[in-house]
Amino acid sequence: MKLLHAADLHIDSPLRGLDRYPGAPAEHLRNATRTAVDNLVDLALEEGVTAVLLAGDIYDGSWRDVNTGLYFTKQMRRLREADIRVFMISGNHDAENKMTMKLTLPDNVHLFPSEKAGSSVHEDLGLAVHGQSFAQAKVTDDLAAGYRPAAPGLFNVGLLHTSLNGRPGHDRYAPCNLEQLVDHGYDYWALGHIHKREVVHGDGVHVVFPGNTQGRHAGETGDKGCTLITVDGAGAVEGLEHRDLDTAARWHEVRVDMTGALDLDDACHLVERDLQRRVTDHAVDGRVDAVRVVAVGAGEAHSALLTRREEFTAEVRGLSQDYPSVWIEKVRVDTSRPRERVASEQFAGLVADVREEAARLADDPERVREVLAGAGLRGRLPAEVRTSFEEDGWAERMAGGAADLLVAMLEESR
């Protein structure tokens, strides 16, 4: 058996604010979510999967017009013609109370209800799928606790839109914990809501977030797609494969270390090098690579990057003109000044001064005691440390240790 697990399709997500950016391939990016769904259906047909599992947020919210719904039903009919079943739930974005328009789905699609968890059992396929849709956007109840027991002798899948016990950047919906899912008796938990791929548990019971099918902004970087599940004859997961679906657009954040840059020209050369290594060398025909460039690190070019920020941004955008598929979404400067360096000719003199002062302290234990007492430190020291003050040579050891530490710090600043 093969199953295809996807989530967070966000079909026709509006991608707000693109018009503010000069030269933004707005239309191409707006169509990217549909292209990813096209690719999902193509992959299901090519692999001859038994079923497609859609774990919520198929839509980004109520449709702007009926064309969004017509598009999805058309794709589901393509699967119906190949006798491929679809099991789906709604999530927080396409919760039942948010959808003002609906279309009848083809009969190969099973949408789980929102009132309580349901099961769809298919002994002819060796498959049982369990799930529950969101009735409203904010579901704070533990839905998984109400899922039905596993159907014996079948491969059991739990469809759930959840943040588990919480994930950074995502609202805490349908909370539950990993141990609870692993102990429930299912073979595979097909999760949605978290837009970054994560195999949360992969030993025996598999618990997987496939990530979203298409990155929609600069916070959703890297390859996006779905998970292909292969089940062996004994009903165990034999393989999990991530498959890319984002052939229309991919978002990148390229962080460029400016430590070695002396001026703006050096900074631009470093950006060009990193763009080539991380983006243009991996370009795909027909795909737009939307890139946010972030200059980081402490270097001599820091002042120039700040004072000539617009010029730097223009130069970086100019670099991308050699690569028609690359669009620079934003250029950000997060650099800092280099640490103050100790010149070589100063170093020997400073070390000599440190050693000389340490020798004076070593010869005058009473002076050290006075310093400690005046600063109110001695009374706060542990008893074993205070006792060591009475031992022979304690001042020499303390002064020598302090000198060694200061010399090491000077070495680091050279």
XYZ file of C-alpha atoms in Angstrom:
414
model
C 0.000 0.000 0.000
C 1.094 3.566 -0.692
C -0.431 6.637 0.924
C 0.199 10.307 0.272
C 0.069 12.650 3.266
C -0.251 16.403 2.766
C -1.487 19.308 4.855
C -1.848 23.076 4.853
C -2.457 23.498 1.122
C -3.898 27.012 1.704
C -5.278 27.080 -1.837
C -5.446 30.629 -3.240
C -3.774 32.122 -0.182
C -3.750 35.880 -0.927
C 0.001 36.533 -0.343
C -0.655 40.040 0.931
C 1.720 42.941 0.345
C 3.472 41.710 -2.797
C 2.509 44.836 -4.695
C 4.755 46.883 -2.404
C 7.862 45.176 -3.759
C 9.437 46.393 -7.005
C 9.573 43.728 -9.666
C 7.758 41.137 -7.589
C 6.490 38.200 -9.692
C 3.127 38.631 -7.986
C 0.968 36.616 -10.369
C 3.414 33.713 -10.423
C 3.517 33.598 -6.635
C -0.263 33.855 -6.301
C -0.702 30.781 -8.499
C 1.946 28.790 -6.625
C -0.467 27.154 -4.170
C -2.498 25.732 -7.076
C 0.618 24.491 -8.838
C 1.584 22.597 -5.670
C -1.851 20.927 -5.578
C -1.535 20.039 -9.274
C 1.784 18.399 -8.440
C 0.268 16.563 -5.475
C -2.411 14.999 -7.666
C 0.119 14.211 -10.407
C 2.309 12.440 -7.840
C -0.627 10.431 -6.491
C -1.445 9.261 -10.027
C 2.186 8.458 -10.881
C 2.704 6.449 -7.689
C -0.687 4.749 -7.892
C -1.405 5.443 -4.246
C -4.293 3.834 -2.397
C -5.351 7.074 -0.754
C -4.490 10.724 -0.205
C -4.572 12.044 3.370
C -5.238 15.789 3.775
C -4.710 16.985 7.351
C -6.493 20.340 7.369
C -6.228 23.905 6.081
C -6.965 22.870 2.518
C -8.243 26.421 2.080
C -6.857 29.636 3.557
C -10.329 30.695 4.672
C -13.652 31.387 3.047
C -13.268 31.608 -0.742
C -13.175 34.992 -2.417
C -15.242 33.380 -5.158
C -16.467 29.929 -6.084
C -13.519 29.305 -8.424
C -11.378 28.163 -5.483
C -13.881 25.412 -4.676
C -14.331 24.484 -8.332
C -10.580 24.122 -8.705
C -10.308 21.747 -5.742
C -13.255 19.572 -6.785
C -11.732 19.272 -10.269
C -8.495 17.944 -8.763
C -10.427 15.475 -6.599
C -12.250 14.205 -9.687
C -8.888 13.483 -11.305
C -8.172 11.179 -8.357
C -11.633 9.640 -8.561
C -11.021 8.646 -12.184
C -7.990 6.671 -10.976
C -10.006 5.105 -8.112
C -7.931 6.920 -5.477
C -9.709 7.754 -2.237
C -9.214 11.003 -0.336
C -9.617 11.404 3.419
C -9.608 14.947 4.740
C -10.298 17.133 7.747
C -10.665 20.884 8.087
C -8.315 22.910 10.275
C -8.323 26.350 11.868
C -8.207 28.243 8.544
C -11.021 26.313 6.862
C -13.035 25.473 9.977
C -16.707 24.791 9.452
C -17.875 28.161 10.813
C -15.424 30.092 8.590
C -16.541 28.665 5.252
C -19.432 30.700 3.816
C -19.487 28.788 0.509
C -19.464 25.037 -0.114
C -19.548 22.664 -3.065
C -20.446 18.993 -3.101
C -17.261 16.930 -3.188
C -16.868 13.846 -5.425
C -17.818 10.561 -3.772
C -14.199 9.421 -3.481
C -13.629 12.149 -0.871
C -14.462 11.582 2.791
C -14.580 14.773 4.896
C -14.674 13.906 8.587
C -17.320 15.648 10.705
C -16.617 18.312 13.300
C -19.144 17.265 15.994
C -17.070 14.272 17.096
C -14.328 12.005 15.803
C -15.314 9.571 13.076
C -13.841 6.536 11.325
C -13.811 5.367 7.719
C -13.029 1.642 7.585
C -12.157 -0.131 4.318
C -11.361 -3.792 4.791
C -10.962 -4.238 1.029
C -8.069 -1.764 1.158
C -6.712 -2.921 4.516
C -7.108 0.664 5.723
C -8.930 2.501 8.500
C -8.753 6.292 8.756
C -9.931 8.266 11.792
C -10.364 12.017 12.075
C -12.254 15.078 13.215
C -12.605 18.475 11.555
C -12.530 21.839 13.310
C -15.968 23.293 14.016
C -14.457 26.731 14.653
C -11.061 28.316 14.145
C -9.939 28.190 17.780
C -10.127 24.635 19.037
C -8.460 24.353 22.425
C -9.864 20.927 23.348
C -7.825 17.741 23.068
C -9.532 16.226 20.026
C -7.248 13.184 19.939
C -8.637 11.994 23.272
C -11.964 11.300 21.554
C -10.591 9.340 18.591
C -11.946 5.804 18.268
C -9.887 2.685 18.973
C -7.871 1.144 16.149
C -9.657 -1.248 13.815
C -8.007 -4.665 14.283
C -6.112 -6.197 11.374
C -5.994 -2.962 9.342
C -3.480 -0.146 8.841
C -4.861 2.623 11.068
C -4.308 6.316 10.330
C -5.239 9.233 12.571
C -5.865 12.522 10.744
C -5.356 15.412 13.151
C -4.807 19.168 12.850
C -2.819 20.051 15.944
C 0.144 21.860 17.448
C 0.801 18.850 19.733
C 2.214 20.358 22.930
C 3.126 23.586 21.139
C 5.416 24.675 18.336
C 7.100 28.100 17.909
C 5.219 30.435 15.592
C 1.988 28.440 15.615
C -1.160 28.869 17.690
C -1.824 26.121 20.214
C -4.771 24.288 18.684
C -6.145 20.814 19.519
C -3.325 20.281 22.043
C -2.174 16.757 22.860
C 1.090 15.001 23.647
C 3.235 12.554 21.739
C 2.965 9.728 24.273
C -0.817 9.919 24.026
C -0.702 9.491 20.236
C 1.871 6.690 20.287
C -0.169 4.745 22.856
C -3.497 5.157 21.023
C -2.965 2.084 18.856
C -2.767 3.632 15.376
C 0.056 2.905 12.942
C 0.404 6.431 11.532
C -0.665 9.883 12.678
C -1.072 12.224 9.711
C -0.757 15.659 11.308
C -1.282 19.154 9.979
C -0.985 22.777 11.166
C 2.811 23.033 11.524
C 4.301 24.331 8.275
C 7.723 22.793 8.760
C 8.253 19.102 8.008
C 8.933 17.053 11.130
C 8.987 13.318 11.804
C 8.016 13.600 15.459
C 8.124 9.836 16.060
C 9.411 7.231 13.639
C 9.812 4.015 15.612
C 6.878 1.640 15.191
C 4.146 4.267 15.351
C 4.868 7.127 12.965
C 3.816 10.671 13.872
C 4.508 13.120 11.040
C 4.006 16.749 10.073
C 4.618 16.902 6.294
C 4.889 20.722 6.330
C 2.858 22.859 3.985
C 2.770 22.144 0.272
C 3.909 25.626 -0.762
C 5.852 28.324 1.086
C 3.863 31.566 1.052
C 6.240 34.164 2.504
C 9.812 34.722 3.664
C 9.150 32.931 6.957
C 8.401 29.664 5.133
C 11.720 28.836 3.536
C 13.150 25.733 1.950
C 11.610 22.814 0.108
C 7.892 22.225 0.652
C 5.785 19.238 -0.267
C 4.240 16.047 1.064
C 5.128 12.645 2.522
C 4.860 9.401 0.585
C 4.205 6.446 2.904
C 4.963 2.881 1.826
C 3.319 0.114 3.876
C 4.640 -3.440 3.626
C 2.605 -6.644 3.432
C 2.698 -7.039 7.214
C 1.055 -3.661 7.714
C 4.137 -1.795 8.907
C 5.564 1.446 7.565
C 8.373 0.446 5.234
C 9.386 3.905 4.080
C 8.717 7.621 4.377
C 9.785 9.938 1.560
C 9.489 13.690 1.375
C 8.483 14.775 -2.134
C 8.815 18.383 -3.292
C 5.696 20.061 -4.659
C 6.835 23.707 -4.733
C 7.917 23.809 -8.372
C 6.408 27.283 -8.933
C 8.107 29.189 -6.122
C 10.478 28.631 -3.219
C 11.456 31.048 -0.457
C 14.993 31.351 0.870
C 16.759 33.277 3.604
C 20.437 33.672 2.735
C 22.455 34.830 5.746
C 25.802 36.192 4.587
C 28.677 36.415 7.076
C 30.364 39.810 6.592
C 33.240 39.179 9.004
C 35.838 39.274 6.234
C 34.325 42.199 4.299
C 36.357 45.430 4.372
C 33.984 47.571 2.286
C 30.797 47.533 0.232
C 32.463 45.844 -2.751
C 33.633 42.977 -0.548
C 30.146 42.694 0.933
C 28.582 42.392 -2.533
C 31.102 39.722 -3.569
C 30.203 37.676 -0.482
C 26.491 37.996 -1.272
C 27.058 36.891 -4.873
C 29.083 33.879 -3.708
C 26.437 32.753 -1.207
C 23.572 33.337 -3.645
C 25.299 31.115 -6.159
C 26.086 28.354 -3.681
C 22.731 28.248 -1.997
C 20.221 29.337 -4.639
C 21.278 29.687 -8.260
C 23.262 26.423 -8.373
C 20.026 24.642 -7.430
C 17.652 26.543 -9.704
C 14.759 24.670 -11.322
C 13.207 25.634 -14.638
C 9.947 27.492 -14.150
C 10.473 28.096 -10.428
C 10.871 31.537 -8.897
C 13.396 31.631 -6.058
C 12.320 34.427 -3.706
C 15.290 35.403 -1.558
C 15.713 37.470 1.573
C 19.387 38.429 2.003
C 20.531 39.116 5.578
C 24.010 40.532 6.175
C 25.332 39.321 9.552
C 28.578 39.239 11.521
C 31.053 41.732 12.929
C 33.259 43.287 10.260
C 34.919 46.401 8.903
C 32.126 46.896 6.358
C 29.538 47.469 9.094
C 29.540 51.289 8.848
C 29.338 51.275 5.049
C 26.465 48.786 5.103
C 24.516 51.003 7.475
C 25.236 54.398 5.926
C 24.911 53.166 2.329
C 22.095 50.702 2.901
C 20.078 51.756 -0.167
C 23.138 51.438 -2.386
C 23.886 47.992 -0.958
C 20.283 46.894 -1.551
C 20.401 48.142 -5.140
C 23.708 46.345 -5.773
C 22.286 43.064 -4.416
C 19.169 43.404 -6.560
C 21.454 44.089 -9.509
C 23.344 40.841 -8.870
C 20.127 38.892 -9.253
C 19.547 40.272 -12.765
C 21.995 37.683 -14.078
C 19.600 35.016 -12.823
C 16.073 35.565 -14.204
C 14.551 33.049 -11.781
C 15.797 34.907 -8.675
C 13.767 37.672 -7.044
C 15.333 39.515 -4.102
C 12.421 40.029 -1.719
C 14.352 42.068 0.846
C 17.877 42.991 1.921
C 18.454 43.367 5.654
C 21.571 44.521 7.511
C 22.128 42.879 10.919
C 25.883 43.371 11.174
C 27.863 44.835 14.074
C 31.151 46.658 14.563
C 34.255 44.505 14.901
C 35.733 44.231 18.356
C 38.453 46.743 19.078
C 41.768 45.164 18.181
C 45.027 45.500 20.103
C 47.831 46.414 17.734
C 50.871 44.100 17.737
C 53.237 46.860 18.867
C 51.007 47.525 21.894
C 50.651 43.899 22.904
C 54.084 43.290 24.418
C 53.888 46.488 26.494
C 50.422 45.643 27.819
C 51.471 42.132 28.794
C 54.527 43.497 30.580
C 52.336 45.962 32.508
C 49.911 43.214 33.530
C 52.707 40.951 34.736
C 54.353 43.816 36.646
C 51.116 44.707 38.456
C 50.539 41.026 39.281
C 54.017 40.802 40.833
C 53.305 43.848 43.020
C 50.062 42.255 44.240
C 51.830 38.962 44.949
C 54.322 40.790 47.176
C 51.596 42.562 49.147
C 48.917 40.109 50.419
C 47.516 42.729 52.781
C 46.684 44.999 49.859
C 44.658 42.207 48.260
C 42.822 41.616 51.551
C 42.019 45.331 51.738
C 40.637 45.312 48.191
C 38.420 42.315 48.967
C 37.234 43.813 52.228
C 36.593 47.227 50.706
C 34.513 45.718 47.932
C 32.561 43.634 50.439
C 33.566 40.444 48.656
C 35.368 38.480 51.332
C 32.283 37.860 53.453
C 30.417 36.474 50.442
C 33.120 33.995 49.466
C 32.731 30.286 50.336
C 34.429 29.213 53.559
C 36.968 27.035 51.732
C 38.065 30.036 49.652
C 38.392 32.299 52.720
C 40.459 29.591 54.437
C 42.864 29.514 51.504
C 43.808 33.149 52.287
C 45.694 31.879 55.295
C 47.814 29.460 53.243
C 51.312 30.323 52.112
C 51.507 31.728 48.606
C 47.772 32.456 48.175
C 48.383 36.009 46.946
C 50.907 34.814 44.353
C 48.451 32.206 43.053
C 45.605 34.716 42.847
C 47.710 37.387 41.168
C 49.196 34.888 38.740
C 45.770 33.514 37.801
C 44.379 37.008 37.229
C 47.363 37.903 35.062
C 46.971 34.750 32.966
C 43.283 35.547 32.398
C 43.993 39.121 31.321
C 46.762 38.038 28.938
C 44.412 35.467 27.378
C 41.796 38.181 26.825
C 44.427 40.385 25.202
C 45.419 37.477 22.923
C 41.807 37.129 21.749
C 41.651 40.805 20.829
C 44.792 40.805 18.694
